[in-house]
Coordinates of C-alpha atoms and ligand atoms in Angstrom, one line a residue:
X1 CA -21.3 45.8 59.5
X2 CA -18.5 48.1 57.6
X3 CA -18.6 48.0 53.9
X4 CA -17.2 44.8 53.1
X5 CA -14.2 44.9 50.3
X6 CA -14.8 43.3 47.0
X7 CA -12.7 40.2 47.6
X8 CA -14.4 39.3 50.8
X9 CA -17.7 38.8 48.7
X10 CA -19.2 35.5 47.3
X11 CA -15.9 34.1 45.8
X12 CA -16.5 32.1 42.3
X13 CA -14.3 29.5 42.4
X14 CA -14.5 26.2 43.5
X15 CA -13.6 26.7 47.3
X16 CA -11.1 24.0 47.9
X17 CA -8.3 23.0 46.4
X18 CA -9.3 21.1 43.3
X19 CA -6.8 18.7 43.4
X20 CA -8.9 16.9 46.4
X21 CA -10.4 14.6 44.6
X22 CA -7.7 13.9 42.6
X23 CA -6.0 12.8 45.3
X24 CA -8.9 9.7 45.6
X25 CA -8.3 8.6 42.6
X26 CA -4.5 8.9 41.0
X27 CA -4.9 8.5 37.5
X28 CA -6.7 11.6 37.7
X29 CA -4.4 14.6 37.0
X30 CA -6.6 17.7 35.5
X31 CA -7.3 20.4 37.7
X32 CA -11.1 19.9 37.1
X33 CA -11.7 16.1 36.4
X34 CA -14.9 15.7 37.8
X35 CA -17.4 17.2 35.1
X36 CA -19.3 19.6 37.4
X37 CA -16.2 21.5 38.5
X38 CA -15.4 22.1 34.7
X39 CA -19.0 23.2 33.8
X40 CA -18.6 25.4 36.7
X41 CA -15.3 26.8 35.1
X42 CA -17.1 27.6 32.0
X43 CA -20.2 28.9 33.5
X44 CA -20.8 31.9 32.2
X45 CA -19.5 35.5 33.4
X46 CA -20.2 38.0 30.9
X47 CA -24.0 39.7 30.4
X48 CA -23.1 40.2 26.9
X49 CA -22.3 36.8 26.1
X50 CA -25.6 35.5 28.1
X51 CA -27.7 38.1 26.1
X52 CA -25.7 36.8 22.9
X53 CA -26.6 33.5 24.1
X54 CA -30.3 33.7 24.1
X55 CA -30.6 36.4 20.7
X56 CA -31.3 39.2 23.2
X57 CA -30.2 42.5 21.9
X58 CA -26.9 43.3 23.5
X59 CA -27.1 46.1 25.9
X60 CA -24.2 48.8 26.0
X61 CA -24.9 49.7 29.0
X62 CA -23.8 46.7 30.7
X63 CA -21.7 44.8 28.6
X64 CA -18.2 46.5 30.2
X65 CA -19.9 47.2 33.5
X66 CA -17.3 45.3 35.9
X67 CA -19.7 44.8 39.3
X68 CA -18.9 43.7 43.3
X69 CA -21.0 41.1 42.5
X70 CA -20.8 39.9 38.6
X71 CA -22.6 37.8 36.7
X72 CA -22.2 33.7 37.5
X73 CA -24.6 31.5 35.7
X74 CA -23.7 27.6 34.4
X75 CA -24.7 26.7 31.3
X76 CA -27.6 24.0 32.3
X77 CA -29.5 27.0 34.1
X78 CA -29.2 29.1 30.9
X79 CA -30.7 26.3 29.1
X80 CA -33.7 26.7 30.9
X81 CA -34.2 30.0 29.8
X82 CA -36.3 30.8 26.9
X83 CA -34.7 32.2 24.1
X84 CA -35.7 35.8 23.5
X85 CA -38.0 36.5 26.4
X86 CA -36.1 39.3 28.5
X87 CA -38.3 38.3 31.3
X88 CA -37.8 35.0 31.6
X89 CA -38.4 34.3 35.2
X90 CA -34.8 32.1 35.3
X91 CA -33.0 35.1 33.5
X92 CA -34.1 37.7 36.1
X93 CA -32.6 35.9 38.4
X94 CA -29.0 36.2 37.4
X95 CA -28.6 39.0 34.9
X96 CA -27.3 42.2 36.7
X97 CA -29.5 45.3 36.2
X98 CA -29.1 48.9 37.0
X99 CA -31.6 49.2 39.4
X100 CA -29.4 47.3 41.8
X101 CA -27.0 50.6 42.5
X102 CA -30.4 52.3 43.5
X103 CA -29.6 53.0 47.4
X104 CA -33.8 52.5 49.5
X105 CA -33.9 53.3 52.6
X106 CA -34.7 50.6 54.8
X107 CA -32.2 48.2 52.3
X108 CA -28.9 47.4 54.4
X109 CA -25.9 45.5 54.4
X110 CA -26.9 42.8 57.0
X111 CA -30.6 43.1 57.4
X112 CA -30.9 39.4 58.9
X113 CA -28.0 40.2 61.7
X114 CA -25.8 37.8 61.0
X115 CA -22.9 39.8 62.2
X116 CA -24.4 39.5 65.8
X117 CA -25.1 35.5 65.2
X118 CA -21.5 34.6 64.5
X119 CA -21.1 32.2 67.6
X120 CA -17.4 30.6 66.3
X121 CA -15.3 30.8 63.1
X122 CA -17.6 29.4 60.6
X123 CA -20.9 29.4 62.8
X124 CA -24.0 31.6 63.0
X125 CA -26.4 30.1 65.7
X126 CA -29.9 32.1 66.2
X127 CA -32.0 28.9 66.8
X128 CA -32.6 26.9 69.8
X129 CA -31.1 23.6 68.8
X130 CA -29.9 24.6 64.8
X131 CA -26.1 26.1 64.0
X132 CA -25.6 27.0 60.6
X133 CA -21.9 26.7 58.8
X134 CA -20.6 28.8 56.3
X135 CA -19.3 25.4 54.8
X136 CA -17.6 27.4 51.6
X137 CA -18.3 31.1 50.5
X138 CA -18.7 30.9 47.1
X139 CA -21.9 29.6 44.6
X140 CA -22.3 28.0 41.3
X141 CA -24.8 31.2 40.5
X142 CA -25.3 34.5 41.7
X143 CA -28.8 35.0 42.9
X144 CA -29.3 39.2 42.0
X145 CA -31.6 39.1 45.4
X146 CA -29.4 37.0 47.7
X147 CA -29.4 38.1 51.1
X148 CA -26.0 37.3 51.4
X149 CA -24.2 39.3 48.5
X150 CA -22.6 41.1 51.2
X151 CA -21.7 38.4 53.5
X152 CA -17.7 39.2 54.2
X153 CA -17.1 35.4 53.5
X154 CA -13.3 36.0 53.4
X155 CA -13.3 35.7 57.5
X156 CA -14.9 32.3 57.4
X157 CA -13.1 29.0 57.7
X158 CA -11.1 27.5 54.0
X159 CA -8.8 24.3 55.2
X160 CA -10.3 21.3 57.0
X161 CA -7.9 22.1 60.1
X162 CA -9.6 25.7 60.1
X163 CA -12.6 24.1 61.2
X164 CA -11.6 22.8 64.5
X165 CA -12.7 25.8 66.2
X166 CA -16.0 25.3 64.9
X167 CA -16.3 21.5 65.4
X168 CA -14.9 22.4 69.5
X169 CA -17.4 24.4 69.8
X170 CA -20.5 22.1 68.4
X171 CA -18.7 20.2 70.4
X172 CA -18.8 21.6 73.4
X173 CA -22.6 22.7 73.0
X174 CA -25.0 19.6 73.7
X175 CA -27.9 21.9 73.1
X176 CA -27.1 21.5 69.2
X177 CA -28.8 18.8 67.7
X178 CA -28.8 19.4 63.8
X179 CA -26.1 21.6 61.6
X180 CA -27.2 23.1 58.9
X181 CA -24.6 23.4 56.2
X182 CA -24.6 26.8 54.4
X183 CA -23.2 29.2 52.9
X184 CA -22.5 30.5 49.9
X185 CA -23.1 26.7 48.9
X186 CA -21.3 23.4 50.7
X187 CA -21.7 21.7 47.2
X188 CA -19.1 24.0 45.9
X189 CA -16.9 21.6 48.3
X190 CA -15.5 18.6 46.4
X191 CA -17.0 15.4 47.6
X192 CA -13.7 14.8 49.5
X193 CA -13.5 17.8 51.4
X194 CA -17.6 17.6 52.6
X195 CA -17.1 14.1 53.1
X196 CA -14.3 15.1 55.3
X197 CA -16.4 18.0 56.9
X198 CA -19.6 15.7 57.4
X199 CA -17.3 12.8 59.2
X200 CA -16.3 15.2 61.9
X201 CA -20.0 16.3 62.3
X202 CA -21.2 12.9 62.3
X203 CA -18.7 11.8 65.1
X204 CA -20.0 14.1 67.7
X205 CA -22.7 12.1 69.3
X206 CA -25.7 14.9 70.4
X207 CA -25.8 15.8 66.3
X208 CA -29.1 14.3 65.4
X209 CA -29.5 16.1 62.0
X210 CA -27.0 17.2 59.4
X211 CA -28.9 18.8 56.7
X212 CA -27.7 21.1 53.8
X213 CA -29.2 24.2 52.6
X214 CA -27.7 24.2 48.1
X215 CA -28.9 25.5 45.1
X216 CA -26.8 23.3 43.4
X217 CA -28.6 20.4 42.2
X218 CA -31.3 23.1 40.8
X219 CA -28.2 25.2 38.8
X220 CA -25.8 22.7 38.3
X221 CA -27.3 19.3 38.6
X222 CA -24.0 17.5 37.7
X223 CA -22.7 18.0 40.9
X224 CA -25.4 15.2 42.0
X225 CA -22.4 12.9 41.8
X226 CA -22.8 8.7 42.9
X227 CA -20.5 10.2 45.4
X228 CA -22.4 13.2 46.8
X229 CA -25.5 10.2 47.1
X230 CA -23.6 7.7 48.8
X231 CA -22.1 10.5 51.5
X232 CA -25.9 10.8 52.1
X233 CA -27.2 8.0 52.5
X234 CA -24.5 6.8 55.0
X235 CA -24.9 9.1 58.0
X236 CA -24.8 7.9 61.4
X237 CA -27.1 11.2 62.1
X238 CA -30.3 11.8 59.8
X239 CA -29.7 13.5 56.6
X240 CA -31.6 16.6 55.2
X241 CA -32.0 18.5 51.6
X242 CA -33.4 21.7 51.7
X243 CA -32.8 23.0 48.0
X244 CA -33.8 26.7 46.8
X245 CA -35.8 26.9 43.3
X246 CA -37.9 30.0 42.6
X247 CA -40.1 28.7 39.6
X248 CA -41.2 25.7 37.9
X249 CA -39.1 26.2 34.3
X250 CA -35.8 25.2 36.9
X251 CA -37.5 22.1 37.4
X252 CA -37.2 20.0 34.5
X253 CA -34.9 18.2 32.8
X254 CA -31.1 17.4 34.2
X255 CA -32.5 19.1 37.3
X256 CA -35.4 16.9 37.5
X257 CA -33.3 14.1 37.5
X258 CA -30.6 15.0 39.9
X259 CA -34.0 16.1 42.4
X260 CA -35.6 12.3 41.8
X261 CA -31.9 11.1 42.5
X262 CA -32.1 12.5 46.0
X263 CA -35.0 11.8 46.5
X264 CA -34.8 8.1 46.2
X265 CA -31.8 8.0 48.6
X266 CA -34.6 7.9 50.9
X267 CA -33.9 11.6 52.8
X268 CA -36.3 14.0 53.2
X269 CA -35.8 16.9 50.6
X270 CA -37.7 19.8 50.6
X271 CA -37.4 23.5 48.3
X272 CA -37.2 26.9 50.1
X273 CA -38.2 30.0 47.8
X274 CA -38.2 33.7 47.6
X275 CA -41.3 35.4 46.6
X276 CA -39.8 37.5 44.0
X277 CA -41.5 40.8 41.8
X278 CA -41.7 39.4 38.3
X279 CA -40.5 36.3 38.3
X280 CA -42.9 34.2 41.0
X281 CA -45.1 37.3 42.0
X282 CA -48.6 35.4 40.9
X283 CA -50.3 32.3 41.5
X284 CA -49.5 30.6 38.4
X285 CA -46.1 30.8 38.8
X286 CA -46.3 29.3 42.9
X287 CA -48.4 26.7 41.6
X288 CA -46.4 25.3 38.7
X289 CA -43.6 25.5 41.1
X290 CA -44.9 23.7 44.0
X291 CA -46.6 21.0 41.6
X292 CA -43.4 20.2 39.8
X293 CA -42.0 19.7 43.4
X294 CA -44.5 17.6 44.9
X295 CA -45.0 15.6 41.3
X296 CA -41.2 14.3 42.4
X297 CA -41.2 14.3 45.9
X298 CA -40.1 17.3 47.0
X299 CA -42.2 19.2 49.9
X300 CA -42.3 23.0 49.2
X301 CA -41.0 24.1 52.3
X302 CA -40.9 28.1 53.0
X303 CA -41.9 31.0 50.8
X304 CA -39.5 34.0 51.7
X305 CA -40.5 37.5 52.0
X306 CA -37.5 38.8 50.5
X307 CA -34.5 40.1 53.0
X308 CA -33.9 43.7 52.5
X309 CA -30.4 43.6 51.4
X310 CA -28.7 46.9 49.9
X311 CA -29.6 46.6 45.9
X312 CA -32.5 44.1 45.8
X313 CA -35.5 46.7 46.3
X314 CA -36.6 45.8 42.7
X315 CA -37.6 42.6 43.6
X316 CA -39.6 43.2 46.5
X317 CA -43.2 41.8 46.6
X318 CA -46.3 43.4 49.1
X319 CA -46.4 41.2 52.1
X320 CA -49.7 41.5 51.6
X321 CA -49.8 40.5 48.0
X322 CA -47.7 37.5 49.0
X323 CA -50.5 36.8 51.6
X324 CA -52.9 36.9 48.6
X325 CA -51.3 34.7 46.8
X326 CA -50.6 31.9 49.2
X327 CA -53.8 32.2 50.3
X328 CA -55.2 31.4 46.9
X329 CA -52.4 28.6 46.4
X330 CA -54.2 26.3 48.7
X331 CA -57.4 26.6 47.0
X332 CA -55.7 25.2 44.1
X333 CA -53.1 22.3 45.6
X334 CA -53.2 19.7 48.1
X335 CA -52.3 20.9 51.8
X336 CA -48.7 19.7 51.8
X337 CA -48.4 21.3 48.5
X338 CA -48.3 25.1 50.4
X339 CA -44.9 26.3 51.4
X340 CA -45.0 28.3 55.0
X341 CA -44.9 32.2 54.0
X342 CA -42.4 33.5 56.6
X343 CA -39.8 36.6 57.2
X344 CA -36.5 36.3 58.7
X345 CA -36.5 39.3 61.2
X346 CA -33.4 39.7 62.9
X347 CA -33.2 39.0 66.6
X348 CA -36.7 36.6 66.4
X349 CA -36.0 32.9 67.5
X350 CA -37.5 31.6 64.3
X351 CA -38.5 32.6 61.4
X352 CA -41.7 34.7 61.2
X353 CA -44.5 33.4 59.9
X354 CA -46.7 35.7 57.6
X355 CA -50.7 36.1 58.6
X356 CA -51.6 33.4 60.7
X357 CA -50.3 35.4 63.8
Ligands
PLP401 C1 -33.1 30.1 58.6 C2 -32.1 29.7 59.5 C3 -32.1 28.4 60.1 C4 -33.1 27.4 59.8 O1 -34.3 27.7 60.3 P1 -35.5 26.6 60.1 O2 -36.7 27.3 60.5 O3 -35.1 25.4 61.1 O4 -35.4 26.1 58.7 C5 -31.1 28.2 61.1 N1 -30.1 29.1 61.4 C6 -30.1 30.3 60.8 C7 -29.0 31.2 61.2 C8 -31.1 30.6 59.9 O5 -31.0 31.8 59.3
SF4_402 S1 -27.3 30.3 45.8 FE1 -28.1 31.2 47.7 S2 -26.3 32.0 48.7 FE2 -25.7 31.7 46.6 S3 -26.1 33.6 45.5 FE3 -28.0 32.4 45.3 S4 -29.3 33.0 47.1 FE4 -27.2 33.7 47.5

């Protein structure tokens, strides 16, 4: 893949026109009505301010440093975050740190090969059965290890009508039973919009699944809207949640409650993670984590060796280590409690899974 220009990168706006929903309901005029969008406007943007935020010394260094990838965290995550502690596991997710420009070898822009996966406008296929959509191309956070920080986004489907390519082809391709909506993050669509997306889905008979891959309800629980709930519990096809939490502190509170929201709608929801150097690299952490889950009906799902994307060498655990740790997990929690340790490697039809080969 060519280096991708700054503007093709995860975008941080909300991806569709914001006036959608207005258009539902017309005494609603403001750009961003619904209450998520507007905390996602005033999420964060600035490491100085975030530092300010929690009474962390500010750092020079990075306080002016502009970056491909900047800083995007809503304020319900940063209340999560301890005040003071400059390794708070939540914090290292999201705050931008120098060792990112450090170039490794081995650390690429595409290391998962989407590039070669890219089957229409808007799909990657590289499982029997399972397309993925990049539903939107932007995120209410930016994850500092995301494995797609370089994905070129900008080349991806905006408008509903830019999706019938993509829907032809599902289409077309009875082997696809269940779509998995990615991105970025296909809650950054307005209930209208993924409503819209979802309906056309739904309508093509050998879909079996529809299931969504979000962060959202753990970063920005308000976008768990009545709405969002409803669209899920009314599929023809069987929903799915897969969410993406990396340690226990994310699951409390407002996020707790948006998680026990989906979960009594009745659809299966269950937590992907990335094993991650300092901020879920030991067995306390995992455990907390999975226990919070499974305490509200969420099954951890997979443990990710992390994807070696250009800049994210810092947070790289030992496979072996990781091994360790799962291995000790399930001496400590029930056997649905352990999430699968696995590796994407490019060109594999599934993911890898770690040391029971
Ligand atoms: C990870 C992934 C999936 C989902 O894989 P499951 O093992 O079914 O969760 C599907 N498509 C692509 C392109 C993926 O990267
Ligand atoms: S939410 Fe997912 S896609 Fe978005 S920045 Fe984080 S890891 Fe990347």
């Amino acid at each position: 893949m060519s280096i991708v220009p700054a503007a093709n990168m995860l975008r941080t706006t909300v991806s569709d026109d914001s006036c959608a929903d207005s258009a539902a309901k017309p005494n609603c005029e403001r750009p961003f009505a619904v209450s998520w969008q507007r905390e996602l406007a005033a999420a964060i943007r600035n490491p100085a301010v975030l530092r300010q935020r929690l009474g962390l010394p500010i750092n020079a260094e990075f306080a002016s440093k502009t970056n491909a990838f900047p800083l995007l965290v809503p304020d319900s995550f940063l209340q999560r975050m301890m005040r003071g502690d400059e390794s708070d596991p939540l914090l290292l997710q999201v705050l931008p740190s120098a060792e990112e420009a450090v170039l490794r070898s081995g650390f690429v822009s595409d290391p998962v090969g989407d590039e070669n996966a890219r089957k229409a406008p808007g799909i990657l296929q590289k499982y029997r059965g399972r397309a993925l959509l990049i539903a939107a191309g932007a995120c209410a956070v930016h994850c500092r290890y995301c494995f797609r920080r370089e994905f070129p986004y900008g080349n991806e489907p905006r408008r509903i009508e830019d999706w019938q390519p993509a829907i032809d082809c599902l289409t077309a391709d009875t082997s696809i039973s269940e779509v998995i909506l990615s991105g970025g993050d296909p809650l950054m669509l307005t209930d209208t919009r993924l409503r819209e997306l979802c309906q056309k889905l739904d309508a093509i008979p050998h879909i079996e699944r529809i299931r969504f891959h979000t962060r959202l309800p753990i970063v920005l629980p308000s976008r768990v809207t009545d709405e969002f709930l409803q669209l899920l519990a009314n599929f023809r096809s069987q929903a799915v949640m897969v969410v993406h939490a990396n340690h226990g502190n994310e699951i409390v509170g407002d996020c707790e409650a948006a998680l026990r929201q989906i979960v009594k709608t009745g659809i299966p929801v269950m937590n992907q993670a990335v094993l991650l150097r300092r901020i879920n690299d030991n067995v306390e952490a995992l455990e907390l984590l999975c226990r919070r889950l499974i305490n509200i009906g969420v099954m951890p799902y997979y443990l990710h060796q992390l994807d070696r994307v250009n800049g994210t060498a810092h947070f790289e655990v030992n496979t072996q280590l990781g091994l360790e740790l799962v291995k000790q997990l399930a001496t400590r929690l029930p056997g649905y409690a352990i999430p699968k340790f696995v590796q994407e490697i490019a060109g594999e039809p599934g993911k890898t899974t770690i040391g029971f080969l």
